[in-house]
Amino acid sequence: MLARIFACPQRKVSPRAVVEPWYGIARKLAAVATFLTFVLAAPAPARAQGPMIVGSDRGGYLHDRLIELENLQRHGIQVEIRGRVCFSTCTMFLGLPGTCVNPDTTFGFHGPSRSGRRLAPADFDYFSEVMASYYPEPLRTWFMDKGRNRINGVYKIKGTELIRLGIPSCQTA
């Protein structure tokens, strides 16, 4: 069909003659795409990065927080929890190495749910374990014994209590 469209009445054009010039362009585009893939996928050079300061954070989706925690851990970024509140998935920062807390921050703990509705028992146990794996002892044990059982509302714990349990206090600026 292409040959018919581009053909001149006095000269026949084969389909190969129509397509062949595009091979060179396609090869060049493929080479550029391959080059860009390697350049864009290469890790950025390591550079010194300060701590991540967490202000008031009321939590969010577990999946999103797990991705954030993985990235912070992979890059060795320390976390300073300095806001007025740190509720729900925000509390999972407590398990990252070097995390410190402000004594005046109020931490709010509750069990996993789907928009405030109880999960099936197997899902509840699984996601409770996932959350608890980000808490240092003895907070992990407390969460599995008591904290996860509250679905509506939160158990509130002040930063001073977490410091007493061994979580470092953030230095004042």
PDB file of C-alpha atoms in Angstrom:
ATOM      1  CA  MET A   1       0.000   0.000   0.000  1.00  0.00           C
ATOM      2  CA  LEU A   2       2.837   2.441   0.831  1.00  0.00           C
ATOM      3  CA  ALA A   3       4.406   1.703  -2.532  1.00  0.00           C
ATOM      4  CA  ARG A   4       1.156   2.635  -4.261  1.00  0.00           C
ATOM      5  CA  ILE A   5       0.909   5.942  -2.359  1.00  0.00           C
ATOM      6  CA  PHE A   6       4.482   7.040  -3.051  1.00  0.00           C
ATOM      7  CA  ALA A   7       4.836   5.537  -6.523  1.00  0.00           C
ATOM      8  CA  CYS A   8       5.294   7.801  -9.507  1.00  0.00           C
ATOM      9  CA  PRO A   9       3.563   6.745 -12.707  1.00  0.00           C
ATOM     10  CA  GLN A  10       6.835   6.554 -14.660  1.00  0.00           C
ATOM     11  CA  ARG A  11       8.784   4.617 -11.977  1.00  0.00           C
ATOM     12  CA  LYS A  12       7.909   1.714  -9.717  1.00  0.00           C
ATOM     13  CA  VAL A  13       8.830   2.022  -6.019  1.00  0.00           C
ATOM     14  CA  SER A  14       9.243  -1.121  -3.996  1.00  0.00           C
ATOM     15  CA  PRO A  15       8.053  -1.287  -0.357  1.00  0.00           C
ATOM     16  CA  ARG A  16      11.695  -1.806   0.643  1.00  0.00           C
ATOM     17  CA  ALA A  17      12.669   1.517  -0.934  1.00  0.00           C
ATOM     18  CA  VAL A  18      10.033   3.295   1.139  1.00  0.00           C
ATOM     19  CA  VAL A  19      10.971   1.635   4.455  1.00  0.00           C
ATOM     20  CA  GLU A  20      14.785   1.414   4.168  1.00  0.00           C
ATOM     21  CA  PRO A  21      15.538   5.125   4.813  1.00  0.00           C
ATOM     22  CA  TRP A  22      13.657   4.850   8.118  1.00  0.00           C
ATOM     23  CA  TYR A  23      15.955   2.072   9.343  1.00  0.00           C
ATOM     24  CA  GLY A  24      18.837   4.514   9.733  1.00  0.00           C
ATOM     25  CA  ILE A  25      16.697   6.995  11.637  1.00  0.00           C
ATOM     26  CA  ALA A  26      15.251   4.225  13.823  1.00  0.00           C
ATOM     27  CA  ARG A  27      18.765   2.940  14.649  1.00  0.00           C
ATOM     28  CA  LYS A  28      19.882   6.431  15.665  1.00  0.00           C
ATOM     29  CA  LEU A  29      16.783   6.949  17.826  1.00  0.00           C
ATOM     30  CA  ALA A  30      17.343   3.552  19.470  1.00  0.00           C
ATOM     31  CA  ALA A  31      20.960   4.486  20.238  1.00  0.00           C
ATOM     32  CA  VAL A  32      19.886   7.801  21.774  1.00  0.00           C
ATOM     33  CA  ALA A  33      17.160   6.070  23.824  1.00  0.00           C
ATOM     34  CA  THR A  34      19.644   3.479  25.095  1.00  0.00           C
ATOM     35  CA  PHE A  35      22.134   6.196  26.045  1.00  0.00           C
ATOM     36  CA  LEU A  36      19.455   8.201  27.888  1.00  0.00           C
ATOM     37  CA  THR A  37      18.266   5.073  29.701  1.00  0.00           C
ATOM     38  CA  PHE A  38      21.760   4.483  31.096  1.00  0.00           C
ATOM     39  CA  VAL A  39      22.318   8.136  31.969  1.00  0.00           C
ATOM     40  CA  LEU A  40      18.959   8.589  33.673  1.00  0.00           C
ATOM     41  CA  ALA A  41      19.104   5.229  35.485  1.00  0.00           C
ATOM     42  CA  ALA A  42      22.600   5.800  36.876  1.00  0.00           C
ATOM     43  CA  PRO A  43      22.621   6.561  40.577  1.00  0.00           C
ATOM     44  CA  ALA A  44      23.299  10.140  41.500  1.00  0.00           C
ATOM     45  CA  PRO A  45      26.663  10.765  43.089  1.00  0.00           C
ATOM     46  CA  ALA A  46      26.582  10.433  46.860  1.00  0.00           C
ATOM     47  CA  ARG A  47      26.477  13.725  48.665  1.00  0.00           C
ATOM     48  CA  ALA A  48      26.172  14.630  52.289  1.00  0.00           C
ATOM     49  CA  GLN A  49      22.577  15.091  53.277  1.00  0.00           C
ATOM     50  CA  GLY A  50      21.221  16.423  56.524  1.00  0.00           C
ATOM     51  CA  PRO A  51      18.482  14.786  58.540  1.00  0.00           C
ATOM     52  CA  MET A  52      14.857  14.769  57.482  1.00  0.00           C
ATOM     53  CA  ILE A  53      12.844  16.921  59.873  1.00  0.00           C
ATOM     54  CA  VAL A  54       9.339  15.598  60.482  1.00  0.00           C
ATOM     55  CA  GLY A  55       6.869  18.288  61.472  1.00  0.00           C
ATOM     56  CA  SER A  56       3.327  17.510  62.519  1.00  0.00           C
ATOM     57  CA  ASP A  57       2.400  14.335  60.667  1.00  0.00           C
ATOM     58  CA  ARG A  58      -0.929  12.566  61.176  1.00  0.00           C
ATOM     59  CA  GLY A  59       0.093   9.473  59.223  1.00  0.00           C
ATOM     60  CA  GLY A  60      -1.120   8.134  55.930  1.00  0.00           C
ATOM     61  CA  TYR A  61      -1.245   4.993  53.844  1.00  0.00           C
ATOM     62  CA  LEU A  62       0.974   2.143  55.021  1.00  0.00           C
ATOM     63  CA  HIS A  63       2.144   1.347  51.491  1.00  0.00           C
ATOM     64  CA  ASP A  64       3.318   4.916  50.872  1.00  0.00           C
ATOM     65  CA  ARG A  65       5.098   5.096  54.239  1.00  0.00           C
ATOM     66  CA  LEU A  66       6.902   1.793  53.615  1.00  0.00           C
ATOM     67  CA  ILE A  67       8.319   3.189  50.371  1.00  0.00           C
ATOM     68  CA  GLU A  68       9.432   6.356  52.171  1.00  0.00           C
ATOM     69  CA  LEU A  69      11.045   4.343  54.988  1.00  0.00           C
ATOM     70  CA  GLU A  70      12.883   2.137  52.503  1.00  0.00           C
ATOM     71  CA  ASN A  71      14.275   5.174  50.672  1.00  0.00           C
ATOM     72  CA  LEU A  72      15.395   6.848  53.900  1.00  0.00           C
ATOM     73  CA  GLN A  73      17.079   3.651  55.065  1.00  0.00           C
ATOM     74  CA  ARG A  74      18.749   2.995  51.696  1.00  0.00           C
ATOM     75  CA  HIS A  75      20.256   6.479  51.661  1.00  0.00           C
ATOM     76  CA  GLY A  76      21.164   6.506  55.364  1.00  0.00           C
ATOM     77  CA  ILE A  77      19.097   9.601  56.095  1.00  0.00           C
ATOM     78  CA  GLN A  78      18.412  10.173  59.762  1.00  0.00           C
ATOM     79  CA  VAL A  79      15.031  11.411  60.952  1.00  0.00           C
ATOM     80  CA  GLU A  80      14.237  14.052  63.557  1.00  0.00           C
ATOM     81  CA  ILE A  81      10.621  14.005  64.736  1.00  0.00           C
ATOM     82  CA  ARG A  82      10.051  17.555  65.963  1.00  0.00           C
ATOM     83  CA  GLY A  83       6.408  18.349  65.219  1.00  0.00           C
ATOM     84  CA  ARG A  84       3.510  18.757  67.603  1.00  0.00           C
ATOM     85  CA  VAL A  85       2.077  15.345  66.633  1.00  0.00           C
ATOM     86  CA  CYS A  86       3.263  12.134  64.989  1.00  0.00           C
ATOM     87  CA  PHE A  87       0.318   9.773  64.550  1.00  0.00           C
ATOM     88  CA  SER A  88      -0.321   6.459  62.839  1.00  0.00           C
ATOM     89  CA  THR A  89       2.268   5.542  60.178  1.00  0.00           C
ATOM     90  CA  CYS A  90       4.435   8.511  61.200  1.00  0.00           C
ATOM     91  CA  THR A  91       5.361   6.509  64.309  1.00  0.00           C
ATOM     92  CA  MET A  92       7.111   3.962  62.083  1.00  0.00           C
ATOM     93  CA  PHE A  93      10.012   6.424  61.709  1.00  0.00           C
ATOM     94  CA  LEU A  94      10.933   5.436  65.271  1.00  0.00           C
ATOM     95  CA  GLY A  95      12.539   2.222  64.034  1.00  0.00           C
ATOM     96  CA  LEU A  96      14.989   3.861  61.638  1.00  0.00           C
ATOM     97  CA  PRO A  97      18.597   4.050  62.833  1.00  0.00           C
ATOM     98  CA  GLY A  98      19.460   7.400  64.394  1.00  0.00           C
ATOM     99  CA  THR A  99      15.879   8.669  64.681  1.00  0.00           C
ATOM    100  CA  CYS A 100      15.407  11.159  67.495  1.00  0.00           C
ATOM    101  CA  VAL A 101      12.284  12.670  69.023  1.00  0.00           C
ATOM    102  CA  ASN A 102      11.270  15.979  70.531  1.00  0.00           C
ATOM    103  CA  PRO A 103      10.165  15.481  74.139  1.00  0.00           C
ATOM    104  CA  ASP A 104       7.058  17.624  73.516  1.00  0.00           C
ATOM    105  CA  THR A 105       5.819  15.669  70.472  1.00  0.00           C
ATOM    106  CA  THR A 106       2.679  13.594  71.024  1.00  0.00           C
ATOM    107  CA  PHE A 107       2.786  10.188  69.326  1.00  0.00           C
ATOM    108  CA  GLY A 108      -0.452   8.423  68.403  1.00  0.00           C
ATOM    109  CA  PHE A 109      -0.612   4.653  67.921  1.00  0.00           C
ATOM    110  CA  HIS A 110      -3.424   2.484  66.548  1.00  0.00           C
ATOM    111  CA  GLY A 111      -3.781  -0.802  64.747  1.00  0.00           C
ATOM    112  CA  PRO A 112      -4.042  -1.310  61.009  1.00  0.00           C
ATOM    113  CA  SER A 113      -7.446  -0.713  59.449  1.00  0.00           C
ATOM    114  CA  ARG A 114      -9.060   0.071  56.135  1.00  0.00           C
ATOM    115  CA  SER A 115     -10.464   3.585  56.475  1.00  0.00           C
ATOM    116  CA  GLY A 116     -11.252   2.987  60.141  1.00  0.00           C
ATOM    117  CA  ARG A 117     -12.811  -0.440  59.554  1.00  0.00           C
ATOM    118  CA  ARG A 118     -11.401  -3.592  61.097  1.00  0.00           C
ATOM    119  CA  LEU A 119      -9.446  -5.914  58.795  1.00  0.00           C
ATOM    120  CA  ALA A 120      -9.938  -9.650  58.475  1.00  0.00           C
ATOM    121  CA  PRO A 121      -8.007 -11.398  61.292  1.00  0.00           C
ATOM    122  CA  ALA A 122      -5.208 -12.720  59.048  1.00  0.00           C
ATOM    123  CA  ASP A 123      -4.720  -9.294  57.426  1.00  0.00           C
ATOM    124  CA  PHE A 124      -4.874  -7.576  60.807  1.00  0.00           C
ATOM    125  CA  ASP A 125      -2.126  -9.830  62.187  1.00  0.00           C
ATOM    126  CA  TYR A 126       0.044  -9.483  59.069  1.00  0.00           C
ATOM    127  CA  PHE A 127      -0.129  -5.687  58.883  1.00  0.00           C
ATOM    128  CA  SER A 128       0.309  -5.382  62.657  1.00  0.00           C
ATOM    129  CA  GLU A 129       3.569  -7.330  62.309  1.00  0.00           C
ATOM    130  CA  VAL A 130       4.670  -5.104  59.421  1.00  0.00           C
ATOM    131  CA  MET A 131       4.069  -1.968  61.505  1.00  0.00           C
ATOM    132  CA  ALA A 132       5.637  -3.443  64.652  1.00  0.00           C
ATOM    133  CA  SER A 133       8.783  -4.388  62.740  1.00  0.00           C
ATOM    134  CA  TYR A 134       9.540  -0.648  62.535  1.00  0.00           C
ATOM    135  CA  TYR A 135       9.357  -0.117  66.303  1.00  0.00           C
ATOM    136  CA  PRO A 136      12.297  -0.623  68.648  1.00  0.00           C
ATOM    137  CA  GLU A 137      11.807  -2.757  71.754  1.00  0.00           C
ATOM    138  CA  PRO A 138       9.997  -2.402  74.153  1.00  0.00           C
ATOM    139  CA  LEU A 139       7.639  -0.332  71.963  1.00  0.00           C
ATOM    140  CA  ARG A 140       7.245  -3.277  69.574  1.00  0.00           C
ATOM    141  CA  THR A 141       6.004  -5.593  72.314  1.00  0.00           C
ATOM    142  CA  TRP A 142       3.635  -2.944  73.709  1.00  0.00           C
ATOM    143  CA  PHE A 143       2.205  -2.327  70.237  1.00  0.00           C
ATOM    144  CA  MET A 144       1.560  -6.022  69.572  1.00  0.00           C
ATOM    145  CA  ASP A 145       0.049  -6.557  73.042  1.00  0.00           C
ATOM    146  CA  LYS A 146      -2.021  -3.392  73.331  1.00  0.00           C
ATOM    147  CA  GLY A 147      -1.473  -0.584  70.809  1.00  0.00           C
ATOM    148  CA  ARG A 148      -2.677  -2.416  67.731  1.00  0.00           C
ATOM    149  CA  ASN A 149      -6.028  -3.225  69.313  1.00  0.00           C
ATOM    150  CA  ARG A 150      -7.275   0.350  69.116  1.00  0.00           C
ATOM    151  CA  ILE A 151      -8.796   1.026  65.714  1.00  0.00           C
ATOM    152  CA  ASN A 152     -10.853   4.149  66.416  1.00  0.00           C
ATOM    153  CA  GLY A 153      -8.777   6.877  68.004  1.00  0.00           C
ATOM    154  CA  VAL A 154      -5.168   6.565  69.113  1.00  0.00           C
ATOM    155  CA  TYR A 155      -3.125   5.748  72.192  1.00  0.00           C
ATOM    156  CA  LYS A 156      -1.212   8.961  72.891  1.00  0.00           C
ATOM    157  CA  ILE A 157       2.338   8.824  74.217  1.00  0.00           C
ATOM    158  CA  LYS A 158       4.547  11.878  74.777  1.00  0.00           C
ATOM    159  CA  GLY A 159       8.071  12.074  73.416  1.00  0.00           C
ATOM    160  CA  THR A 160       9.380  12.206  77.000  1.00  0.00           C
ATOM    161  CA  GLU A 161       8.045   8.685  77.572  1.00  0.00           C
ATOM    162  CA  LEU A 162       9.659   7.376  74.378  1.00  0.00           C
ATOM    163  CA  ILE A 163      12.950   8.981  75.429  1.00  0.00           C
ATOM    164  CA  ARG A 164      12.620   7.203  78.782  1.00  0.00           C
ATOM    165  CA  LEU A 165      12.220   3.938  76.787  1.00  0.00           C
ATOM    166  CA  GLY A 166      15.542   4.559  75.028  1.00  0.00           C
ATOM    167  CA  ILE A 167      14.729   6.549  71.883  1.00  0.00           C
ATOM    168  CA  PRO A 168      17.184   9.452  71.583  1.00  0.00           C
ATOM    169  CA  SER A 169      16.066  13.003  72.233  1.00  0.00           C
ATOM    170  CA  CYS A 170      16.745  15.464  69.414  1.00  0.00           C
ATOM    171  CA  GLN A 171      19.325  18.110  70.250  1.00  0.00           C
ATOM    172  CA  THR A 172      17.912  21.589  70.519  1.00  0.00           C
ATOM    173  CA  ALA A 173      18.964  23.906  67.716  1.00  0.00           C
TER     174      ALA A 173
END
